[in-house]
Coordinates of C-alpha atoms in Angstrom, one line a residue:
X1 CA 10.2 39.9 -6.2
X2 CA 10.2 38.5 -2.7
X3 CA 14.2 36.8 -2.5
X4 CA 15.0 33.8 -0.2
X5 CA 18.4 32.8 0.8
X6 CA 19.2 29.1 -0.1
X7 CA 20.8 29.4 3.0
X8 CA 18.0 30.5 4.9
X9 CA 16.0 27.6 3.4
X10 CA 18.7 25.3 4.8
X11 CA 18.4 26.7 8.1
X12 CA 14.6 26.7 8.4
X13 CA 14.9 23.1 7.1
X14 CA 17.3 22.2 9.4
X15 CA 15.0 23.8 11.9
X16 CA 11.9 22.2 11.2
X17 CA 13.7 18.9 11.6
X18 CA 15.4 19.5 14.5
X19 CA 18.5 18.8 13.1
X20 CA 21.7 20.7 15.7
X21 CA 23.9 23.1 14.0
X22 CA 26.6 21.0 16.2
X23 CA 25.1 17.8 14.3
X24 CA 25.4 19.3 11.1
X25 CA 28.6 20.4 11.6
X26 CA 30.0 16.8 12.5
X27 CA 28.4 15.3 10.1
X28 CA 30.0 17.5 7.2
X29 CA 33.4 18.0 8.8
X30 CA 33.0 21.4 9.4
X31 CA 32.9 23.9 12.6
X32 CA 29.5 25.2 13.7
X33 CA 30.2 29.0 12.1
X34 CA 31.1 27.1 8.7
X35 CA 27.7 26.0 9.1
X36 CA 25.9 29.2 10.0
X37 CA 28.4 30.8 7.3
X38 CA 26.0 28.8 4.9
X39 CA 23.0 29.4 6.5
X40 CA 23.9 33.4 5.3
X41 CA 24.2 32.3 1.8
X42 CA 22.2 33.3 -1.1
X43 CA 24.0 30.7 -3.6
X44 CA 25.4 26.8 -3.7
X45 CA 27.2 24.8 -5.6
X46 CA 25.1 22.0 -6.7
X47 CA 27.6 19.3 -5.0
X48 CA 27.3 21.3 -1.7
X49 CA 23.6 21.2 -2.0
X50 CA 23.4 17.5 -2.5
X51 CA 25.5 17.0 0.9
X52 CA 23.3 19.2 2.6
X53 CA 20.2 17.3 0.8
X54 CA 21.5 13.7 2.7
X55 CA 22.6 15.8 6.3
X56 CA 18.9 17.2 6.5
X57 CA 17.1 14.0 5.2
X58 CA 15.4 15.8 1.4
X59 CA 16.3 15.6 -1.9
X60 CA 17.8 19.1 -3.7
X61 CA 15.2 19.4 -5.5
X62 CA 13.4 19.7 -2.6
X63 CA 15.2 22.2 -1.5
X64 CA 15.1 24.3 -4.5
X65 CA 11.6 24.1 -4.9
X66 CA 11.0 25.5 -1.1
X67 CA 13.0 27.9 -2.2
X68 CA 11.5 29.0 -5.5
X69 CA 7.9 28.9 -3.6
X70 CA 9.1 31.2 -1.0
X71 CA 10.5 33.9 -3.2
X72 CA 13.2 32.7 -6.1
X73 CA 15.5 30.0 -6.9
X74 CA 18.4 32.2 -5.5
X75 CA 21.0 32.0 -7.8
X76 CA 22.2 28.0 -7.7
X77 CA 24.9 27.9 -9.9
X78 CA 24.1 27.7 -13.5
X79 CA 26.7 25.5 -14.6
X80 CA 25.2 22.6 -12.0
X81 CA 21.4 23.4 -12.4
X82 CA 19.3 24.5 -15.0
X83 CA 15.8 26.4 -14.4
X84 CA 12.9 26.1 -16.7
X85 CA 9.4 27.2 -15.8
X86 CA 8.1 24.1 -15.9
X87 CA 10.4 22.4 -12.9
X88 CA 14.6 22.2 -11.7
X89 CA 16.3 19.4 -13.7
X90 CA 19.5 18.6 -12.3
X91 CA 22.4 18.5 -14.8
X92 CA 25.8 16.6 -14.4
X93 CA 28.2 15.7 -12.1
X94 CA 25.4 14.3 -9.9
X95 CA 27.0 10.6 -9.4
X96 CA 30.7 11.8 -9.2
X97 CA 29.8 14.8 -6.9
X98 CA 28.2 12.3 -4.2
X99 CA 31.1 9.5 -4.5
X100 CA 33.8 12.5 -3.8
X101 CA 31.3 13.6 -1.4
X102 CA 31.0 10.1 0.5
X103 CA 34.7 9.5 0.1
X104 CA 35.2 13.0 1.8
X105 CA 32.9 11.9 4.7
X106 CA 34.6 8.7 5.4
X107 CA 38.3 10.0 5.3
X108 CA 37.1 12.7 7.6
X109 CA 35.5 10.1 10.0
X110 CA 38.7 8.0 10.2
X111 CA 41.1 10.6 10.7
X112 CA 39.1 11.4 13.6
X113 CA 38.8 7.7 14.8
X114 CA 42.5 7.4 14.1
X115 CA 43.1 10.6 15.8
X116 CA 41.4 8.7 18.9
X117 CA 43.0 5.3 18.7
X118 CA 47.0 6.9 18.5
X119 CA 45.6 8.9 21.9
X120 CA 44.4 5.4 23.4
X121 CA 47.8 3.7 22.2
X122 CA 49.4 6.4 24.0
X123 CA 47.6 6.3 26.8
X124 CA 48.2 2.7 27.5
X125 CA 51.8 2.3 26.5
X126 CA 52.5 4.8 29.5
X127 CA 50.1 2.5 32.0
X128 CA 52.4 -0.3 31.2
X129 CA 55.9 1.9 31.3
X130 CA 54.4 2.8 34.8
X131 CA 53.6 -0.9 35.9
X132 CA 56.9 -2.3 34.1
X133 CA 58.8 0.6 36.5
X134 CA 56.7 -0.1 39.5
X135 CA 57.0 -4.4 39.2
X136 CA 61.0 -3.4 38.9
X137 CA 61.1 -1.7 42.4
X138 CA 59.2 -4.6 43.9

């Protein structure tokens, strides 16, 4: 039997949409060798996938079908998906797994903007120490 990486399906997706490993890698808060990490994987967890489902624009099950026409369905955990012969059929934790997911996203977004803003507040409160000291020698 012919076996194809989930990873590898990512990556070839990824690919084929021209989608950056650097984009990918903002998007999920991780560094670019987190991503190609993944990319080397032959498993998921089904919460993963569906984050990497709405980064490269599909649904998981699109993903798992691509890779179950390639070669196999590569060992997605069993406790998150179940595999009949018929089709994939997600199981639970679809709606909570997103919201964490989202929630993740966002906190990860404004502690960078945060991150941004206390350098810009820094910035400007030593212009103004500068022009406070240089209106004093004047």
């Amino acid at each position: 039997m012919n076996i194809h990486p989930i990873g590898l399906t990512l990556r070839e997706i990824a690919n084929e949409k021209k989608i950056r490993i650097k984009d990918i890698a903002s998007a999920k808060g991780i560094s670019k060798q987190a991503v190609s990490n993944v990319w080397k994987r032959d498993s998921i967890r089904l919460s993963e996938l569906e984050v990497w489902a709405k980064i490269l624009g599909v649904t998981p099950e699109e993903i798992i079908d691509r890779s179950r026409k390639i070669g196999t369905l590569n060992n997605v955990q069993k406790e998150s998906v179940q595999s009949t012969k018929e089709d994939v059929q997600i199981s639970r934790g679809t709606f909570n797994d997103d919201l964490y997911g989202l929630i993740n996203q966002i906190q990860v977004k404004h502690s960078k903007e945060l991150s941004e803003k206390d350098k810009e507040i820094q910035y400007l409160r030593e212009q103004l120490r500068v022009a406070n000291e240089n209106l004093g020698k004047h």
